[in-house]
PDB file of C-alpha atoms in Angstrom:
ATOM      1  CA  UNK A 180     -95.940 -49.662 127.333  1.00  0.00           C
ATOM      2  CA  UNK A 181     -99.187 -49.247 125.597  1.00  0.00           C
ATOM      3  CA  UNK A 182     -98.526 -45.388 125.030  1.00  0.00           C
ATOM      4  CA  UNK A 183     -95.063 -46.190 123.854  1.00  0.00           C
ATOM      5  CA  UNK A 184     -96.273 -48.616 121.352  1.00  0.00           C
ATOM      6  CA  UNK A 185     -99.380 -46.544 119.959  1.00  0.00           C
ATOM      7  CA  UNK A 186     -96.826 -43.534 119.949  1.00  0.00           C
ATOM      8  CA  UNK A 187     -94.360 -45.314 117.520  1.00  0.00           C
ATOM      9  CA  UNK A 188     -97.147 -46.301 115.222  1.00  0.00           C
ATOM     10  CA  UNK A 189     -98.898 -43.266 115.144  1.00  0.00           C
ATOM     11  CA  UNK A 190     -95.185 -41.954 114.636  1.00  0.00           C
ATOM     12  CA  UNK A 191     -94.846 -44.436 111.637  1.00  0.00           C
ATOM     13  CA  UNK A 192     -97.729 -44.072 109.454  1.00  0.00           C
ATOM     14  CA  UNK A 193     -97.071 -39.932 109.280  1.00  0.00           C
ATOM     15  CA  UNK A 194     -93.446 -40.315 108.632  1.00  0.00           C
ATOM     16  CA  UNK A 195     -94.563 -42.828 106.153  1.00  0.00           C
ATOM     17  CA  UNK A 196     -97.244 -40.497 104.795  1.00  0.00           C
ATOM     18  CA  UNK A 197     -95.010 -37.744 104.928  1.00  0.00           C
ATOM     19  CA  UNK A 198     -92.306 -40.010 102.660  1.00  0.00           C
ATOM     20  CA  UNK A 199     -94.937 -41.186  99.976  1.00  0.00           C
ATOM     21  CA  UNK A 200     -95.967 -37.278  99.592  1.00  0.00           C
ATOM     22  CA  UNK A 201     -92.263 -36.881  99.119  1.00  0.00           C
ATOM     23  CA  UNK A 202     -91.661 -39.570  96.582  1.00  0.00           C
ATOM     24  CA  UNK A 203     -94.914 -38.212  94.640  1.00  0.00           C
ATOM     25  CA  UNK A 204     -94.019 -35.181  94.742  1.00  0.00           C
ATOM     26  CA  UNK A 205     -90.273 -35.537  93.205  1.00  0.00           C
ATOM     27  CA  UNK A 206     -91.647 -38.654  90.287  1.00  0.00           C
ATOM     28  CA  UNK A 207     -94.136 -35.703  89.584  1.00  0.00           C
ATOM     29  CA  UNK A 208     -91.089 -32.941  89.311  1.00  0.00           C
ATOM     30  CA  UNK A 209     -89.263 -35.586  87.039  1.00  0.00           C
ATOM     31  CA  UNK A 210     -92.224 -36.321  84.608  1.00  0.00           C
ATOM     32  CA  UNK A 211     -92.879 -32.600  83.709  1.00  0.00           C
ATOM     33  CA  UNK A 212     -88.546 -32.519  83.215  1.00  0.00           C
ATOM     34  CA  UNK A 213     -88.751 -34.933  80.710  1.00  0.00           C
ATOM     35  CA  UNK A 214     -91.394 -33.574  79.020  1.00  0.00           C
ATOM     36  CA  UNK A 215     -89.844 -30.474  78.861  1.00  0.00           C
ATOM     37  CA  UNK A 216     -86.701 -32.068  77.689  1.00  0.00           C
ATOM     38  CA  UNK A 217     -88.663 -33.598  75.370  1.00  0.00           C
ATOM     39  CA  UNK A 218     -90.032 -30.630  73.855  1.00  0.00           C
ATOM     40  CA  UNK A 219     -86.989 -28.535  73.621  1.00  0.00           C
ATOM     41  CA  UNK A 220     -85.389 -31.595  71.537  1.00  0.00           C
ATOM     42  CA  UNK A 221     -88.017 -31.249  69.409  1.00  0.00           C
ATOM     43  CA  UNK A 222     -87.371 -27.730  68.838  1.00  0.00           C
ATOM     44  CA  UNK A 223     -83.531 -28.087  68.396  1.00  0.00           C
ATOM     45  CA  UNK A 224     -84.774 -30.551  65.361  1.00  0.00           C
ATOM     46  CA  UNK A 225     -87.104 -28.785  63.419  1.00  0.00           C
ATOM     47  CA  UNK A 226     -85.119 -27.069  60.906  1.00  0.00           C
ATOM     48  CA  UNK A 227     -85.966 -23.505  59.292  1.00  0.00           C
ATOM     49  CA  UNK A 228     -87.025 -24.347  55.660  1.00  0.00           C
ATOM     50  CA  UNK A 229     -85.655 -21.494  53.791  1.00  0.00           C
ATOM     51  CA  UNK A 230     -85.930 -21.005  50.004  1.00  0.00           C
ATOM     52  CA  UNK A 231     -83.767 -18.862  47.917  1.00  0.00           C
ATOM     53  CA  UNK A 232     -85.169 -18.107  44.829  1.00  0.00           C
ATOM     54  CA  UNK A 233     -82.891 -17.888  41.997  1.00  0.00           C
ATOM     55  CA  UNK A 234     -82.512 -14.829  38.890  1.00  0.00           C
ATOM     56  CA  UNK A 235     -82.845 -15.857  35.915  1.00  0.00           C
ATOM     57  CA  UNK A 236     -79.116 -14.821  34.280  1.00  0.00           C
ATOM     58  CA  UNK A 237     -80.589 -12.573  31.440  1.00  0.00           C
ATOM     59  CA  UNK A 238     -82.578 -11.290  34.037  1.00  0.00           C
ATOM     60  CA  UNK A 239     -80.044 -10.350  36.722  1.00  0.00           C
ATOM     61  CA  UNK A 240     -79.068  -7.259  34.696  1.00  0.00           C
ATOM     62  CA  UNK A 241     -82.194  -5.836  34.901  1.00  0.00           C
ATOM     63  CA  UNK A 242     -82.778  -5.971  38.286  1.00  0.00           C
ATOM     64  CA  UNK A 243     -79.330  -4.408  39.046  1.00  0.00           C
ATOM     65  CA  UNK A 244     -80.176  -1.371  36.890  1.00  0.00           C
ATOM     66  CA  UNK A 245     -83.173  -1.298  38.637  1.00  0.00           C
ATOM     67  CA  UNK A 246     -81.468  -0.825  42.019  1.00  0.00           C
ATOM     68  CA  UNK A 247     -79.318   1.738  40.370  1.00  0.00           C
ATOM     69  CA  UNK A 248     -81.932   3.643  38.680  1.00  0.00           C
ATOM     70  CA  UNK A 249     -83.459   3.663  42.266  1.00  0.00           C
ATOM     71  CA  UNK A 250     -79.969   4.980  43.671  1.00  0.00           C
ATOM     72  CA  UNK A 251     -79.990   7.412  41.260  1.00  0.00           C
ATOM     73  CA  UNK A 252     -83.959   8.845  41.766  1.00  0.00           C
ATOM     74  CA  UNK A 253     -82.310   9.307  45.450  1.00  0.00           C
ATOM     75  CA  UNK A 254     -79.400  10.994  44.587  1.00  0.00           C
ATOM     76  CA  UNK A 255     -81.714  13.445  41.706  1.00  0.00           C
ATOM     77  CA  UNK A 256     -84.028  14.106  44.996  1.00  0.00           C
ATOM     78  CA  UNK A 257     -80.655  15.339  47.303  1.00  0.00           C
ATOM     79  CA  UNK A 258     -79.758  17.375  44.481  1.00  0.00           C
ATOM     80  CA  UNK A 259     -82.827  19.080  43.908  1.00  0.00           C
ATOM     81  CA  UNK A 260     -83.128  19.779  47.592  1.00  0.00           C
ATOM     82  CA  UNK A 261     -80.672  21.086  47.733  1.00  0.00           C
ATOM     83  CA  UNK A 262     -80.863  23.052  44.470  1.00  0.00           C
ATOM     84  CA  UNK A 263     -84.350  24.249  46.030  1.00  0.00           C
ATOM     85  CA  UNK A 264     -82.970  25.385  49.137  1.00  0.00           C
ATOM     86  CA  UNK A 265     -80.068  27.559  47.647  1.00  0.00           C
ATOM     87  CA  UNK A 266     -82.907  29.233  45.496  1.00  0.00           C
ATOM     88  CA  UNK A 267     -85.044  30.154  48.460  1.00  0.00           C
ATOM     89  CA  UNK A 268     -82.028  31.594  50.171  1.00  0.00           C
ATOM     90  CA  UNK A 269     -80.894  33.655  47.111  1.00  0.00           C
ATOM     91  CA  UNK A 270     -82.556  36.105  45.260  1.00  0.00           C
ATOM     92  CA  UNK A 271     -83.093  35.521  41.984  1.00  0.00           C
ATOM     93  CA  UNK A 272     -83.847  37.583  38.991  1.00  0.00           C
ATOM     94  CA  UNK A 273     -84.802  36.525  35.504  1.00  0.00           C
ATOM     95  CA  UNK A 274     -83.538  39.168  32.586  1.00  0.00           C
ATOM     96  CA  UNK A 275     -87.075  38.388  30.619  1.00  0.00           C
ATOM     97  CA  UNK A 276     -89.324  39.671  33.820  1.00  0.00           C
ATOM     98  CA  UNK A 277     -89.272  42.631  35.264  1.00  0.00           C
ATOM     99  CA  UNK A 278     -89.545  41.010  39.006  1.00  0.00           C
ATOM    100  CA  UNK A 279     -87.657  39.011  41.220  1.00  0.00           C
ATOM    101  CA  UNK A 280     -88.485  35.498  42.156  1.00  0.00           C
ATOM    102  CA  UNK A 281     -89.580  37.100  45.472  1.00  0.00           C
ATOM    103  CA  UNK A 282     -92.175  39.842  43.991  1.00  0.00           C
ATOM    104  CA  UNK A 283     -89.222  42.749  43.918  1.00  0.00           C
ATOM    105  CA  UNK A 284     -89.161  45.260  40.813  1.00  0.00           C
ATOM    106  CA  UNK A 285     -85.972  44.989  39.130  1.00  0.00           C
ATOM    107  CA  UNK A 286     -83.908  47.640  37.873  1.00  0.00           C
ATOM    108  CA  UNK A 287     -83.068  47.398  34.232  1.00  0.00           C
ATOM    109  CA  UNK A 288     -79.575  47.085  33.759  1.00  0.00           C
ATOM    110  CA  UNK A 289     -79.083  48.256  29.749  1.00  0.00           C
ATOM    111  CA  UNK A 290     -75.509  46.916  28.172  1.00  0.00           C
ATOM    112  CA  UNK A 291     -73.827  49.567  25.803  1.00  0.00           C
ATOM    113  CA  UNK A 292     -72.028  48.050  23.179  1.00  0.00           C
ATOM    114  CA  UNK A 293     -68.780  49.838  21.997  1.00  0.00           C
TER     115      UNK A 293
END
């Protein structure tokens, strides 16, 4: 009975072991969730400190016309690109030179007047 009796001891201190290496291991598992819990309510507390700053009245018509003045630059640059474009496609001639935009001689076109 000797071997029976060292067996169930030997048996009982490494399930015993074995369950206090559990135990530790699932407290440890809990600590580190509460701490995260922790942290994440600290997060959903901290609130975003925003400041809106406020326009003068008197001065909140300037600063609209300067957002329309800036509009208008960007419509003044379409139009002259597009203004610029239609000129490099066409040919044009000015009646004071005697060339084209493009280098060309122009013929002198004389008006008779009845």
């Amino acid at each position: 009975m000797s071997k029976l009796k060292s067996f169930r001891a030997l048996l009982k201190e490494r399930l015993t072991t074995a369950a206090m290496e559990s135990f530790e291991a699932v407290e440890k598992t809990v600590e580190e969730d509460q701490e995260e819990d922790d942290r994440l309510r600290r997060l959903l507390q901290l609130t975003p400190e925003i400041q809106l700053s406020r326009i003068a009245p008197e001065l909140e018509g300037r600063v609209l016309a300067l957002f329309q003045i800036e509009e208008d630059e960007e419509l003044l640059d379409i139009f002259v690109a597009q203004a610029t474009s239609k000129i490099k496609d066409n040919d044009v001639t000015c009646p004071w030179l005697s060339t084209s935009l493009h280098g060309e001689p122009v013929m002198e076109k004389r008006l008779s007047v009845p």
